[in-house]
Amino acid sequence: MTTYNNFTIDTDSDGITLITWDMPEKNMNVFTMEVMDELDAIVDQVASDEAIKGAVITSGKSAFSGGADITMLNGMYDRFEAARAQDEKAAVRELFDNAGKLSWIFRKLETCGKPFVSAINGTCMGGATELSLACHARLGTDAEGWKMALPEVKIGIFPGAGGTVRVPRMVPDMQSALLMLMQGSNLKAQKAKAMKLIDEIVPAKKLVAEAKKLLTSGSVDPVKEWDKKGYKGPRVYSAAGSQLWPAVGANYRKNTHDNYPGAKAIVKVAYESLLLPFDTALTVEQRYFTEVLQTNEAKHMVRSLFVSMQELNKGARRPADVPQKKLKKVGILGAGFMGAGIAYVTAKAGMQVVLIDRDQEAADKGKAHCEDLEKKAIQKGRSTPEKAEKVLSLITATPDYDELKDVDLVIEAVFEDRDVKAEVTAKAEAVMKPSAIYASNTSTLPITGLAKASKRPKNFIGIHFFSPVDRMMLTEIIMGKRTGDKALAVAMDFVMAIKKTPIVVNDTRGFYVNRCVLQYISEAYNMLIEGVPAAMVENAATMGGMPVGPLALNDEIALDLSLKIFNATVADLGESALDPDQFALVKKLVEQEGRHGRKNGKGFYEYPAKPAKKHLWPELKSLYPQQNADSIDFAELQQRFWVLQALEAAKTIEEGVVTDVREADVGSILGYGFAPFTGGTISYIDGMGTTAFVALCNKLAKKHGKRFRPTKLLKQMAASDEKFYQRFNPYADPEGEAKAA
């Protein structure tokens, strides 16, 4: 047996080598520079040893591999930035070499003359899938949760270690191949087999034995089809190709609006590589990969949606000196849509749930919602009747507050009214054990004010969920003025247990996400009032990278809720805190027109019965004199949306509401879909530079009003073009020294 730091090599009497990837002190195998060097040496070892007839590569962990290591990606970017400052041409050459290292190791494996079988025992992501595709055969298992994917497009890059070249050659249906690459979606074993990405599905316990049997049978050809003389792969210039490829380009633009260099590169590489010999195709892929890595979009998406999100998911903001809390039982106050959703995800995480409402009928209605969610999950193959029964058995629906006596955490999700919230707080605290934490799921009401109803404000915290709870991945944890570290730690432990991404913010009206969202919707109101056609408002937003237009989003939130927020703001801060024209617009729609949003089928949109699709309410154009669409600067409309949201994010940092720039970026993308290609609200500013951003703010302020004026902090930073990730370095220690990621 030969041992490397990350692999063990064991050759049996039949000449079959078992390569077991098992990185020490890591929960999951990932690609690091050391792993790549060792894998390179292992391929040489297998190829040069005449006693070895073939090799099986598998994992010593429950998962096969999660792909690239975040520190390696960070290091590659840091080295490139440092080198570019000295010699840009040399820096790009070095980046090109580093970008292709893994691809050419896989190519060496593929052409070494010995057959390799990838025995994929669990989750197989990114580079690990590309490693498996380079092997000469692949086996999956029937284990629950088995999946493989090439998800790189979701973080701004693309499969650059041979994946974009091999998948179109291996999958019989080109459209399926391109969808896999463009969507980055997970494939279950049956789907992967149907697409010819794995050869067989075997029992998990027999995986290695079956892989060895394949090799001893001599059925694994060590030469891939594309390396054989006379190989003819999928033809671009054919009747089928002439129908497919124009549609591919059109669909790419329709779905991305040309905002994502990584997605664009997938189309280019897939198309061009099919016209070229295999090694030349890999070089083309390497060139595009190097080009994409240099874009702001890739840099910032990798940072926010891969590096930062992983760090936040692991509890980067959790107080380190508070012991970990494994929650066993959670109480939910309010069995409405939000409360029932929270109960569902809590039970899915294996915790007991007490779901309380004013009477048994209301509580049962909340549990029925959970049952409906499980039924839908079963229909989609994401659950089974047995799993559903187990989840639902954990939920106790009741009006009895005494059931809260042994819970670790109570989450209040009742009507957005201070008096109602105060009433249930008092009822719950009357029976809760002293060590239990109380959290309010409020979308706008400041936590410090709500905590006044509590007898133990140190244990009072905000946990703001987003709707629908079962699908939205973000939660905001809000610190009141008197909230203690224990409450924060328990809230973090809970959010991580239900597999959501937590961001921690200090108390303010609207917290972080809703402050930015309100700016997005508010600017849409301004545009309507100016006479910009409603369709143009929506298109400017969606073509600018937002997942849904601001008017459609407002319909989902509910227009009558927007009016309630306006009224609450007036009650708390006075009428001067609102734009009177916006207030009048929403008031007219709700009170005079009866348009409450999607929930009553009438908002900015009309919602006819299916199969008819929603469409903008035709009478919107009669509310204000309409501008000539041809005279409107469409790009400026997009800038107005981006800038106002980013400006609000910058204000929250300046005010100390958000204290970690990673959370501002991740929160804006996961919370409401702020143009992901920018990397988030703060990365949007850093991407263009604070000097350019302030200049743009001033330009828009001069034309559209003081809401675009840059803040004092932004002006200070613009003087030297200082970036937020420099000034507020999340990896700096208290003395300001930067730490390695």
PDB file of N, CA, C and O in Angstrom, residues 92 145 205 225 286 388 404 457 478 520 550 616-617 620:
ATOM      1  N   VAL A  92      -1.450  37.007 -16.650  1.00  0.00           N
ATOM      2  CA  VAL A  92      -2.470  36.279 -17.397  1.00  0.00           C
ATOM      3  C   VAL A  92      -1.933  34.918 -17.829  1.00  0.00           C
ATOM      4  O   VAL A  92      -2.652  33.911 -17.791  1.00  0.00           O
ATOM      5  N   GLY A 145     -29.654  10.347  -1.556  1.00  0.00           N
ATOM      6  CA  GLY A 145     -28.899  11.600  -1.609  1.00  0.00           C
ATOM      7  C   GLY A 145     -27.769  11.612  -2.617  1.00  0.00           C
ATOM      8  O   GLY A 145     -27.072  12.621  -2.761  1.00  0.00           O
ATOM      9  N   LYS A 205     -23.087  -0.824  -0.977  1.00  0.00           N
ATOM     10  CA  LYS A 205     -22.128  -1.693  -0.281  1.00  0.00           C
ATOM     11  C   LYS A 205     -21.254  -2.485  -1.249  1.00  0.00           C
ATOM     12  O   LYS A 205     -20.191  -2.984  -0.874  1.00  0.00           O
ATOM     13  N   GLU A 225     -13.638   6.994 -27.061  1.00  0.00           N
ATOM     14  CA  GLU A 225     -14.092   7.017 -28.452  1.00  0.00           C
ATOM     15  C   GLU A 225     -13.443   8.145 -29.239  1.00  0.00           C
ATOM     16  O   GLU A 225     -13.058   7.973 -30.397  1.00  0.00           O
ATOM     17  N   GLN A 286      -9.665  26.064 -21.977  1.00  0.00           N
ATOM     18  CA  GLN A 286      -8.741  26.681 -21.022  1.00  0.00           C
ATOM     19  C   GLN A 286      -8.619  28.187 -21.272  1.00  0.00           C
ATOM     20  O   GLN A 286      -8.572  28.979 -20.327  1.00  0.00           O
ATOM     21  N   ALA A 388     -42.540  11.547   5.050  1.00  0.00           N
ATOM     22  CA  ALA A 388     -43.579  12.535   5.335  1.00  0.00           C
ATOM     23  C   ALA A 388     -44.232  12.257   6.678  1.00  0.00           C
ATOM     24  O   ALA A 388     -44.465  13.173   7.482  1.00  0.00           O
ATOM     25  N   LEU A 404     -45.270  24.921  25.694  1.00  0.00           N
ATOM     26  CA  LEU A 404     -43.976  25.584  25.474  1.00  0.00           C
ATOM     27  C   LEU A 404     -43.026  25.432  26.656  1.00  0.00           C
ATOM     28  O   LEU A 404     -41.910  25.941  26.618  1.00  0.00           O
ATOM     29  N   PRO A 457     -35.035  40.737  27.944  1.00  0.00           N
ATOM     30  CA  PRO A 457     -34.618  41.223  26.620  1.00  0.00           C
ATOM     31  C   PRO A 457     -33.287  40.657  26.132  1.00  0.00           C
ATOM     32  O   PRO A 457     -33.035  40.652  24.927  1.00  0.00           O
ATOM     33  N   ILE A 478     -31.670  39.409  13.755  1.00  0.00           N
ATOM     34  CA  ILE A 478     -31.609  40.828  14.130  1.00  0.00           C
ATOM     35  C   ILE A 478     -31.307  40.978  15.610  1.00  0.00           C
ATOM     36  O   ILE A 478     -32.001  40.418  16.465  1.00  0.00           O
ATOM     37  N   TYR A 520     -35.971  49.331  -4.177  1.00  0.00           N
ATOM     38  CA  TYR A 520     -36.244  48.744  -5.501  1.00  0.00           C
ATOM     39  C   TYR A 520     -37.685  49.029  -5.921  1.00  0.00           C
ATOM     40  O   TYR A 520     -37.950  49.530  -7.027  1.00  0.00           O
ATOM     41  N   PRO A 550     -40.063  44.827 -10.194  1.00  0.00           N
ATOM     42  CA  PRO A 550     -40.499  45.393  -8.919  1.00  0.00           C
ATOM     43  C   PRO A 550     -42.011  45.435  -8.752  1.00  0.00           C
ATOM     44  O   PRO A 550     -42.519  45.308  -7.637  1.00  0.00           O
ATOM     45  N   LEU A 616     -49.824  42.872 -17.199  1.00  0.00           N
ATOM     46  CA  LEU A 616     -49.932  44.171 -16.540  1.00  0.00           C
ATOM     47  C   LEU A 616     -51.343  44.741 -16.701  1.00  0.00           C
ATOM     48  O   LEU A 616     -51.976  44.616 -17.749  1.00  0.00           O
ATOM     49  N   TRP A 617     -51.833  45.352 -15.639  1.00  0.00           N
ATOM     50  CA  TRP A 617     -53.161  45.975 -15.643  1.00  0.00           C
ATOM     51  C   TRP A 617     -53.174  47.098 -16.683  1.00  0.00           C
ATOM     52  O   TRP A 617     -52.388  48.058 -16.584  1.00  0.00           O
ATOM     53  N   LEU A 620     -52.997  50.983 -15.876  1.00  0.00           N
ATOM     54  CA  LEU A 620     -51.848  51.664 -15.265  1.00  0.00           C
ATOM     55  C   LEU A 620     -51.441  52.886 -16.073  1.00  0.00           C
ATOM     56  O   LEU A 620     -51.050  53.916 -15.519  1.00  0.00           O
TER      57      LEU A 620
END
